[in-house]
Tab-separated table of C-alpha atoms in Angstrom:
chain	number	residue	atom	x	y	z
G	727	UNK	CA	36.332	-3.267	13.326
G	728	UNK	CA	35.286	-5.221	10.491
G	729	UNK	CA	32.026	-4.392	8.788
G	730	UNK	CA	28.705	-5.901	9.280
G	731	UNK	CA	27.144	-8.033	6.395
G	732	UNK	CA	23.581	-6.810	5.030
G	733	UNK	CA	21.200	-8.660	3.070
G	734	UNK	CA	19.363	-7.309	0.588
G	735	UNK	CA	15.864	-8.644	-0.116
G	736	UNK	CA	14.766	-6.370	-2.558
G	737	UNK	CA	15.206	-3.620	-5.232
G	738	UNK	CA	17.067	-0.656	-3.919
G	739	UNK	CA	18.702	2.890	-5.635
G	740	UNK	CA	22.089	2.994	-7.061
G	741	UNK	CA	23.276	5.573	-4.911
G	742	UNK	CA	22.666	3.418	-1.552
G	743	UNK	CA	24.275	0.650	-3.142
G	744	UNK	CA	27.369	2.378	-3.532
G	745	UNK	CA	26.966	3.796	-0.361
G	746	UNK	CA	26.343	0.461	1.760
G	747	UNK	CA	29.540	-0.783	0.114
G	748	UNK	CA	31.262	1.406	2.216
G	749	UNK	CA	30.122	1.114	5.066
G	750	UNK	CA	28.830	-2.606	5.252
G	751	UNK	CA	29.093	-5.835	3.088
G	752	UNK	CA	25.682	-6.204	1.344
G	753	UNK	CA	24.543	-9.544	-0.009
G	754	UNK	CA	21.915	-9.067	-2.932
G	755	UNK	CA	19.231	-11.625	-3.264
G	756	UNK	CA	18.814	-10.264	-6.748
G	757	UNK	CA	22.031	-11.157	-7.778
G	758	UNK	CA	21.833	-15.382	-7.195
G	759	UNK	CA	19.788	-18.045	-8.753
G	760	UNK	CA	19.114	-19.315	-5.491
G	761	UNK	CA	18.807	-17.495	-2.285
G	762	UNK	CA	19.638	-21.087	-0.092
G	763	UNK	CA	22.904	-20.959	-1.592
G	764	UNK	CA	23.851	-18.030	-0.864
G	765	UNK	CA	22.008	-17.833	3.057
G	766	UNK	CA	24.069	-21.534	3.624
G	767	UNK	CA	27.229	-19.524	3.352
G	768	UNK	CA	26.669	-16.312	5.071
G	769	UNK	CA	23.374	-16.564	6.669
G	770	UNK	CA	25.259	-16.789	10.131
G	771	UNK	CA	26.617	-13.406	9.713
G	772	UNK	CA	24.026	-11.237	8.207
G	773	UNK	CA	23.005	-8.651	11.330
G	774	UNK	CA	20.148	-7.266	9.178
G	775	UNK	CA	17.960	-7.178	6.018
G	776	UNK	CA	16.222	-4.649	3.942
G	777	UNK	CA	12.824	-5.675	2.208
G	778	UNK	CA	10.270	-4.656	0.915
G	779	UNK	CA	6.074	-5.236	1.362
G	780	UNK	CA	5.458	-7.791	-1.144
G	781	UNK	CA	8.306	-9.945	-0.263
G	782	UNK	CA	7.668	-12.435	2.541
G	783	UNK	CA	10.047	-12.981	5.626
G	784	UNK	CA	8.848	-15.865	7.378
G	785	UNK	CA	9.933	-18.212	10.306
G	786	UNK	CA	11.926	-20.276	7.895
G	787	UNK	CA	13.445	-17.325	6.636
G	788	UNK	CA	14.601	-16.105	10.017
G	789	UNK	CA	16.121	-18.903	10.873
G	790	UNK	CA	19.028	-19.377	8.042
G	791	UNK	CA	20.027	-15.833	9.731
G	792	UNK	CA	20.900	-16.126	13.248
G	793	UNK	CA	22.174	-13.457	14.338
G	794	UNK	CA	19.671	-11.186	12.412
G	795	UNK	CA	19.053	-7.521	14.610
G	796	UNK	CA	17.237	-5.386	12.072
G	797	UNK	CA	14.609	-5.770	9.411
G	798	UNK	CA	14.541	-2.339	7.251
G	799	UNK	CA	11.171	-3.132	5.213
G	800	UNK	CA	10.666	-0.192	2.456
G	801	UNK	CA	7.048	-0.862	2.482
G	802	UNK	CA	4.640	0.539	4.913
G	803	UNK	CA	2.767	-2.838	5.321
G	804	UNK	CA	4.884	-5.247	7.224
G	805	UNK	CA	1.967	-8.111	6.873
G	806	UNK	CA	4.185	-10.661	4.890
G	807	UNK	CA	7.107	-10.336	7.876
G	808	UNK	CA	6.304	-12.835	10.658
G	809	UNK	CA	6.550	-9.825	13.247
G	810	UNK	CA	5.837	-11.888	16.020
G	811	UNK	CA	8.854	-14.008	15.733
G	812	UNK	CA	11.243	-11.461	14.902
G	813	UNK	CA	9.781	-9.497	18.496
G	814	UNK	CA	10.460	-12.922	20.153
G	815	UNK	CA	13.977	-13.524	19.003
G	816	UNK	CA	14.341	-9.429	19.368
G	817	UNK	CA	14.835	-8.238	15.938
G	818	UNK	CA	13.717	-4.783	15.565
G	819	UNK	CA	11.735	-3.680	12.253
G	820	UNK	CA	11.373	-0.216	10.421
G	821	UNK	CA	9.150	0.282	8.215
G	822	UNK	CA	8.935	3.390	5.541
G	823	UNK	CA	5.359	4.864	6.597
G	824	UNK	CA	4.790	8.414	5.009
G	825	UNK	CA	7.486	8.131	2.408
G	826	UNK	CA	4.685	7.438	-0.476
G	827	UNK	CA	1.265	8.698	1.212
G	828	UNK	CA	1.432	11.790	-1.046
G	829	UNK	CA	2.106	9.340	-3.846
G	830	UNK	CA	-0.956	6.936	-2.196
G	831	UNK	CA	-3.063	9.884	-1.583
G	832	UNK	CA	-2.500	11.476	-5.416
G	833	UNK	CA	-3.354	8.053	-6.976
G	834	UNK	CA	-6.541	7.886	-4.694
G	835	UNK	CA	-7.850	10.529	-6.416
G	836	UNK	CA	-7.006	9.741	-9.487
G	837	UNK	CA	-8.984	6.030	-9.099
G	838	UNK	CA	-11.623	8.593	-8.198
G	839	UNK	CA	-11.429	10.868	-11.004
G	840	UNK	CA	-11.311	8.111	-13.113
G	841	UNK	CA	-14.368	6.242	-12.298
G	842	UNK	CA	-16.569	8.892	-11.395
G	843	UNK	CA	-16.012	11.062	-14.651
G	844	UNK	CA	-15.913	7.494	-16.563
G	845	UNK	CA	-12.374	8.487	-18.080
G	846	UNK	CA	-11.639	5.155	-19.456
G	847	UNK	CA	-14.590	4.266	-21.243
G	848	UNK	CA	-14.716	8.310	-22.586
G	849	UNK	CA	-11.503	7.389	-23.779
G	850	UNK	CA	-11.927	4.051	-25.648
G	851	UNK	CA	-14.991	6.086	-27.476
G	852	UNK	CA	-13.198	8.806	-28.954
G	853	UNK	CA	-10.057	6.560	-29.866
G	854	UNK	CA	-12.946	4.048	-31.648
G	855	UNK	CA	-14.606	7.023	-33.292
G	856	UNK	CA	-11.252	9.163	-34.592
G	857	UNK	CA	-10.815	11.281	-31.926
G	858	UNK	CA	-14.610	12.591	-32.914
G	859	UNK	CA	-16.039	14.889	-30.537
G	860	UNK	CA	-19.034	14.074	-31.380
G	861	UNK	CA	-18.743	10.228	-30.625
G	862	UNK	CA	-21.638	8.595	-28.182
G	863	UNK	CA	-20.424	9.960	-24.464
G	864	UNK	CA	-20.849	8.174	-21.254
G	865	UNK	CA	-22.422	10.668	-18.737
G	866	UNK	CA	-20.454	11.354	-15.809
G	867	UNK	CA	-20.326	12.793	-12.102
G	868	UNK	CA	-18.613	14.889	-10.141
G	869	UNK	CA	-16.159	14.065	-6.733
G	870	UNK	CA	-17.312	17.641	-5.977
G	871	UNK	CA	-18.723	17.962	-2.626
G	872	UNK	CA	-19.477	14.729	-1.993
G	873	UNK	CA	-18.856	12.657	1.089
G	874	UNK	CA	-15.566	11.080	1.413
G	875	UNK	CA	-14.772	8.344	3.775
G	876	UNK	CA	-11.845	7.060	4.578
G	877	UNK	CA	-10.840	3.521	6.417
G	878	UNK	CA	-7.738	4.150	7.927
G	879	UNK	CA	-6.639	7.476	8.699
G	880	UNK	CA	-2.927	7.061	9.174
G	881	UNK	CA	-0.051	8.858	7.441
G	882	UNK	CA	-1.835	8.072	3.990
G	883	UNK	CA	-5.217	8.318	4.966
G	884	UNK	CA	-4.107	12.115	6.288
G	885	UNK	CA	-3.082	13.134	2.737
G	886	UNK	CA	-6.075	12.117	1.557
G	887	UNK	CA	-8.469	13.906	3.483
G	888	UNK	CA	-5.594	16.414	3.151
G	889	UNK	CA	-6.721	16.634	-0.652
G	890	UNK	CA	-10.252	16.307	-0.326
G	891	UNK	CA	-10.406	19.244	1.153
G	892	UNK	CA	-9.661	21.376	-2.050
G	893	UNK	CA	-12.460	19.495	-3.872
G	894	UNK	CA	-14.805	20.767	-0.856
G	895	UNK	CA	-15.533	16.948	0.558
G	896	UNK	CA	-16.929	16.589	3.862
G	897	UNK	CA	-14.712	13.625	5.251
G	898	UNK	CA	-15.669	11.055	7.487
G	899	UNK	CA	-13.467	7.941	8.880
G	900	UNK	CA	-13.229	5.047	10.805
G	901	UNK	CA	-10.006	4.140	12.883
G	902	UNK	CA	-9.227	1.187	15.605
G	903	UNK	CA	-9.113	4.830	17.712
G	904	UNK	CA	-10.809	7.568	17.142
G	905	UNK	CA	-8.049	10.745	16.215
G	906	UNK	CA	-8.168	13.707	18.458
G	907	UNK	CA	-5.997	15.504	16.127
G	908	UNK	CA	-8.504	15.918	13.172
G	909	UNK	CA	-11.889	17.733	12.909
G	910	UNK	CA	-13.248	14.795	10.428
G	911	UNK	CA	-15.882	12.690	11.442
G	912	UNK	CA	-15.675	9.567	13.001
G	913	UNK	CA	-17.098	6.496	12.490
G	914	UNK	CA	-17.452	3.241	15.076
G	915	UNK	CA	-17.567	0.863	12.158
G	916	UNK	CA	-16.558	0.256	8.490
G	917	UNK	CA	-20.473	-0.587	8.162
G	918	UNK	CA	-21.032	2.702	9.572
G	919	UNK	CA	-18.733	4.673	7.102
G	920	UNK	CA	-20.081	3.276	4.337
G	921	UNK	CA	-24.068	3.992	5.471
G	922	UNK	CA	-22.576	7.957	5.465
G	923	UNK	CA	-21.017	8.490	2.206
G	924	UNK	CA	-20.699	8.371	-1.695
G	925	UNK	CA	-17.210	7.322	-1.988
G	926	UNK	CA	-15.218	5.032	0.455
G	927	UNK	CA	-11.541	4.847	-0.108
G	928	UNK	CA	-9.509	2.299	2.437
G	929	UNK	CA	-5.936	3.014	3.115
G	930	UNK	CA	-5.694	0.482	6.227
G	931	UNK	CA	-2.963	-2.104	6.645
G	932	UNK	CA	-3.862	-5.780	5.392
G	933	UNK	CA	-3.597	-8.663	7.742
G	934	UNK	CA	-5.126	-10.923	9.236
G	935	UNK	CA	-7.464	-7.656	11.495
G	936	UNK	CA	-8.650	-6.237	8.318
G	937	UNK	CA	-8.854	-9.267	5.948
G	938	UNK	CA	-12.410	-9.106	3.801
G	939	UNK	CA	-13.258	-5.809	5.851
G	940	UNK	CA	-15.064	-5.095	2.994
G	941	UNK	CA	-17.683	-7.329	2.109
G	942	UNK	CA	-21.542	-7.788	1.408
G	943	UNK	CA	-22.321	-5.587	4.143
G	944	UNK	CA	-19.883	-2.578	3.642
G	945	UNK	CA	-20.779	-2.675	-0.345
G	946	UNK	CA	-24.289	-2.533	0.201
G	947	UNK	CA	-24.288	0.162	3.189
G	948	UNK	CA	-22.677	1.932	0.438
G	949	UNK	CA	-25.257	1.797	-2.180
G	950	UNK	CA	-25.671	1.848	-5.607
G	951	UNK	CA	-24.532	4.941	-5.711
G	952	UNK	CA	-21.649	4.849	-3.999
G	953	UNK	CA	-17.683	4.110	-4.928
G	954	UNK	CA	-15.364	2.176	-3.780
G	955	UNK	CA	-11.419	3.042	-3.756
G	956	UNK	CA	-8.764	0.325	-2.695
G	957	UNK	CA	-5.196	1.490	-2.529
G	958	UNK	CA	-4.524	-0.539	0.834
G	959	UNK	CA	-4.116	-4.285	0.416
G	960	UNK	CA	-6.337	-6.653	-1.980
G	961	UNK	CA	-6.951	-8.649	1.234
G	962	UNK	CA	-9.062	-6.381	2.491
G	963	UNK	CA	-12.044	-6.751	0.000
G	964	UNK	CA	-13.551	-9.916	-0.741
G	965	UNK	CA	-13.237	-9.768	-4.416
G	966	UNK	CA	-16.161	-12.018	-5.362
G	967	UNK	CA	-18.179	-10.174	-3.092
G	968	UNK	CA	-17.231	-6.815	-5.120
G	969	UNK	CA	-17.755	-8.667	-8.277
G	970	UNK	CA	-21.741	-9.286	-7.417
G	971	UNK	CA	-21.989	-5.736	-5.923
G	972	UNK	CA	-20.624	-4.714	-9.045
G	973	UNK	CA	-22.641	-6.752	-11.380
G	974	UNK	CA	-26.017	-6.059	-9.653
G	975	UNK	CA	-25.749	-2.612	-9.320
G	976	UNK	CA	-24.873	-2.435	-5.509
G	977	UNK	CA	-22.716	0.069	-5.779
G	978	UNK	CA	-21.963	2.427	-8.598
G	979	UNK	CA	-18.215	1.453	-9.383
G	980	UNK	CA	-14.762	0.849	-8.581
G	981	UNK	CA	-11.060	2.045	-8.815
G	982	UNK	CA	-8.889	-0.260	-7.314
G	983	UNK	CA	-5.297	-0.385	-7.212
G	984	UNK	CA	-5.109	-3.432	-5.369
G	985	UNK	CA	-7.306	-6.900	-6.101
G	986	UNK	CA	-6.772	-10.121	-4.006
G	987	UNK	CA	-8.652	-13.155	-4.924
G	988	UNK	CA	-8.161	-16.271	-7.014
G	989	UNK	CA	-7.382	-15.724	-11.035
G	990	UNK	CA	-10.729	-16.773	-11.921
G	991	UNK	CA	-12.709	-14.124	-9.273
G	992	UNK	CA	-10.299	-10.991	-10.628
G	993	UNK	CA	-10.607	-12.061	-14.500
G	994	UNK	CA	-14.374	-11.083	-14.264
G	995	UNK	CA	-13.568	-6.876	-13.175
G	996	UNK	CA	-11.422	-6.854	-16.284
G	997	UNK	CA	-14.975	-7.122	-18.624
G	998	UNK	CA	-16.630	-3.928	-16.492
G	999	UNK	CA	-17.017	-0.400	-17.943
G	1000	UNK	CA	-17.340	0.931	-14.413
G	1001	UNK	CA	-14.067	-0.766	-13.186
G	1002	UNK	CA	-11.003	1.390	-13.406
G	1003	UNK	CA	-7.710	-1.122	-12.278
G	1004	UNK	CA	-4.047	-0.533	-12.040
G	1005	UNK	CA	-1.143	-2.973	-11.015
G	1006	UNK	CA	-0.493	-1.716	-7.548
G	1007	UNK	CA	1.848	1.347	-8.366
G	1008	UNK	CA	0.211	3.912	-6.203
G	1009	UNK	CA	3.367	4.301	-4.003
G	1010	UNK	CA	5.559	3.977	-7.058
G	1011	UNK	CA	6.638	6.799	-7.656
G	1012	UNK	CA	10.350	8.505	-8.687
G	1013	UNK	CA	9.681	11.098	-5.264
G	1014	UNK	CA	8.454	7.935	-3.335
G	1015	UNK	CA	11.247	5.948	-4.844
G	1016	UNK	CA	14.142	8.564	-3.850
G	1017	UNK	CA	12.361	8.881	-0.432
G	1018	UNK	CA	12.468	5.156	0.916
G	1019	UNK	CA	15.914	4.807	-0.405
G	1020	UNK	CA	17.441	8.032	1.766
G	1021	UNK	CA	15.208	6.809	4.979
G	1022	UNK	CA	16.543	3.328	4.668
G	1023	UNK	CA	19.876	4.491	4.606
G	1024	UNK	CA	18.934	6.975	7.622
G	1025	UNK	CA	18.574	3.495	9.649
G	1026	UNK	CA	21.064	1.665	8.598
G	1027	UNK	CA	23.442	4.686	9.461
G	1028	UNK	CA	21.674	4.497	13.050
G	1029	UNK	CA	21.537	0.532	13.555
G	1030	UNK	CA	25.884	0.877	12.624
G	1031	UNK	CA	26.204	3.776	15.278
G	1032	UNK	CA	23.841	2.393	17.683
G	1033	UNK	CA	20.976	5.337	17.622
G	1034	UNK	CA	17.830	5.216	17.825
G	1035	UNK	CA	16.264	4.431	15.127
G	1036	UNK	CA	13.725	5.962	12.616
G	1037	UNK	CA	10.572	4.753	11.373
G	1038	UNK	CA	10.510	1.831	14.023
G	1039	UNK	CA	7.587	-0.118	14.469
G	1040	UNK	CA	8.898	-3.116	16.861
């Protein structure tokens, strides 16, 4: 039996690529100048595809690979693959939900940490002064007891209210479904959430359901008080609207590890004291990294031998 031909859309570990070369005959998109070129002569045989979140798989995509079965996407979003045409031409799709949410949820709190004891701007004023104790501080706050709510309580939103429990937070959500499983509270609305707490972290998926979720009305049912942390999808908040909220004191600050708008809408966070960015890496981790590698090769070892497989979401 000869072995099925893989393509690989994205970054993956040394040790599956050694591995997959045994058992399969992977194509790397990494390793051409142009991916037409190399789908015009083996498109027809690939039987299915590992990518990642940020990469998109559309309909023209699909279609220079015929006789595709499986999409292995090492992302928990699967926003950027046209997942209603793959259903329709019935190619199934994995994704790699709860491989980083410890890595999501550890990073949440550190976008917390960060803007609530102002740990950047603390920073910048003892590396400008010498490293001189003494130099002008920034008063801070405390995450300590406060109210924590959380817009989407899946697999990372669970390690996060998993965590906010040792800093004695009172948690509070809001789901398309209200969870039976969990004793936090729940909320009918995003608007709602935001009315009940100090800090509002989303961990939904992005799309089209949850695009600009988070706009005027969230930020200022928040308060000027209140914090907002993004380590879902940049989609989610409208980014000017976070800008004005920002700049007129609607709410108290931001840590986000995700920003969507245009250049000139994002360029104006990177002038704000109480803005504390980084360049989406709150999955990336080396335990996150090792993790998405050994499930992906779980399913492909399934898809060859015809079990069911893990992680499936269509």
């Amino acid at each position: 039996m000869s072995k099925p031909h893989i393509l690989v859309n994205c970054p993956v570990s040394r040790s599956n690529k050694k591995i997959w070369s045994d058992r399969f005959i992977p194509h790397y998109i990494e390793d051409v100048e142009e991916r037409s070129a190399l789908l015009s002569g083996v498109g027809e045989y690939i039987k299915a595809m590992v990518t990642d979140g940020p990469r998109t798989v559309d309909k023209d995509y699909l279609d220079a690979l015929p006789s595709l079965k499986l999409i292995v996407c090492l992302g928990v979003g699967i926003d950027k693959i046209d997942a209603a045409e793959a259903n329709r031409r019935g190619i199934k799709i994995t994704n790699a939900s709860g491989t980083n949410a410890s890595s999501v949820a550890d990073h949440a709190f550190g976008l917390m940490l960060a803007v609530v004891r102002r740990i950047i701007p603390n920073d910048r004023a003892m590396r400008q002064h010498g490293a001189d104790e003494e130099c002008p501080k920034l008063v801070s706050g405390t995450i300590y007891g406060k109210r924590l709510g959380i817009l989407g309580l899946g697999a990372i939103g669970m390690e996060i209210a998993k965590r906010a429990l040792a800093f004695d937070m009172e948690v509070f959500y809001h789901n398309r479904n209200r969870r039976e499983d969990v004793d936090h509270i729940y909320c009918s609305s995003a608007i709602e959430l935001a009315q009940k707490v100090q800090i509002l972290c989303l961990s939904c998926p992005g799309g089209s359901k949850t695009h600009h979720l988070v706009g005027t009305d969230v930020l200022e049912a928040l308060g000027p008080d209140g914090v907002l942390i993004n380590v879902a999808r940049g989609s989610v908040v409208d980014t000017a609207m976070l800008v004005d909220a920002l700049e007129k004191g609607v709410i108290q600050g931001a840590g986000l590890d995700v920003v969507g708008g245009k250049d000139v809408t994002r360029l104006t966070l990177c002038e704000m004291a109480n803005v504390v960015m980084t360049p989406h890496l709150s999955g990336n981790t080396t335990e996150a990294w090792d993790l998405k590698n050994d499930l992906a090769n779980q399913i492909l070892n399934a898809f060859l031998n015809g079990e069911e497989l893990p992680n499936r979401v269509i």
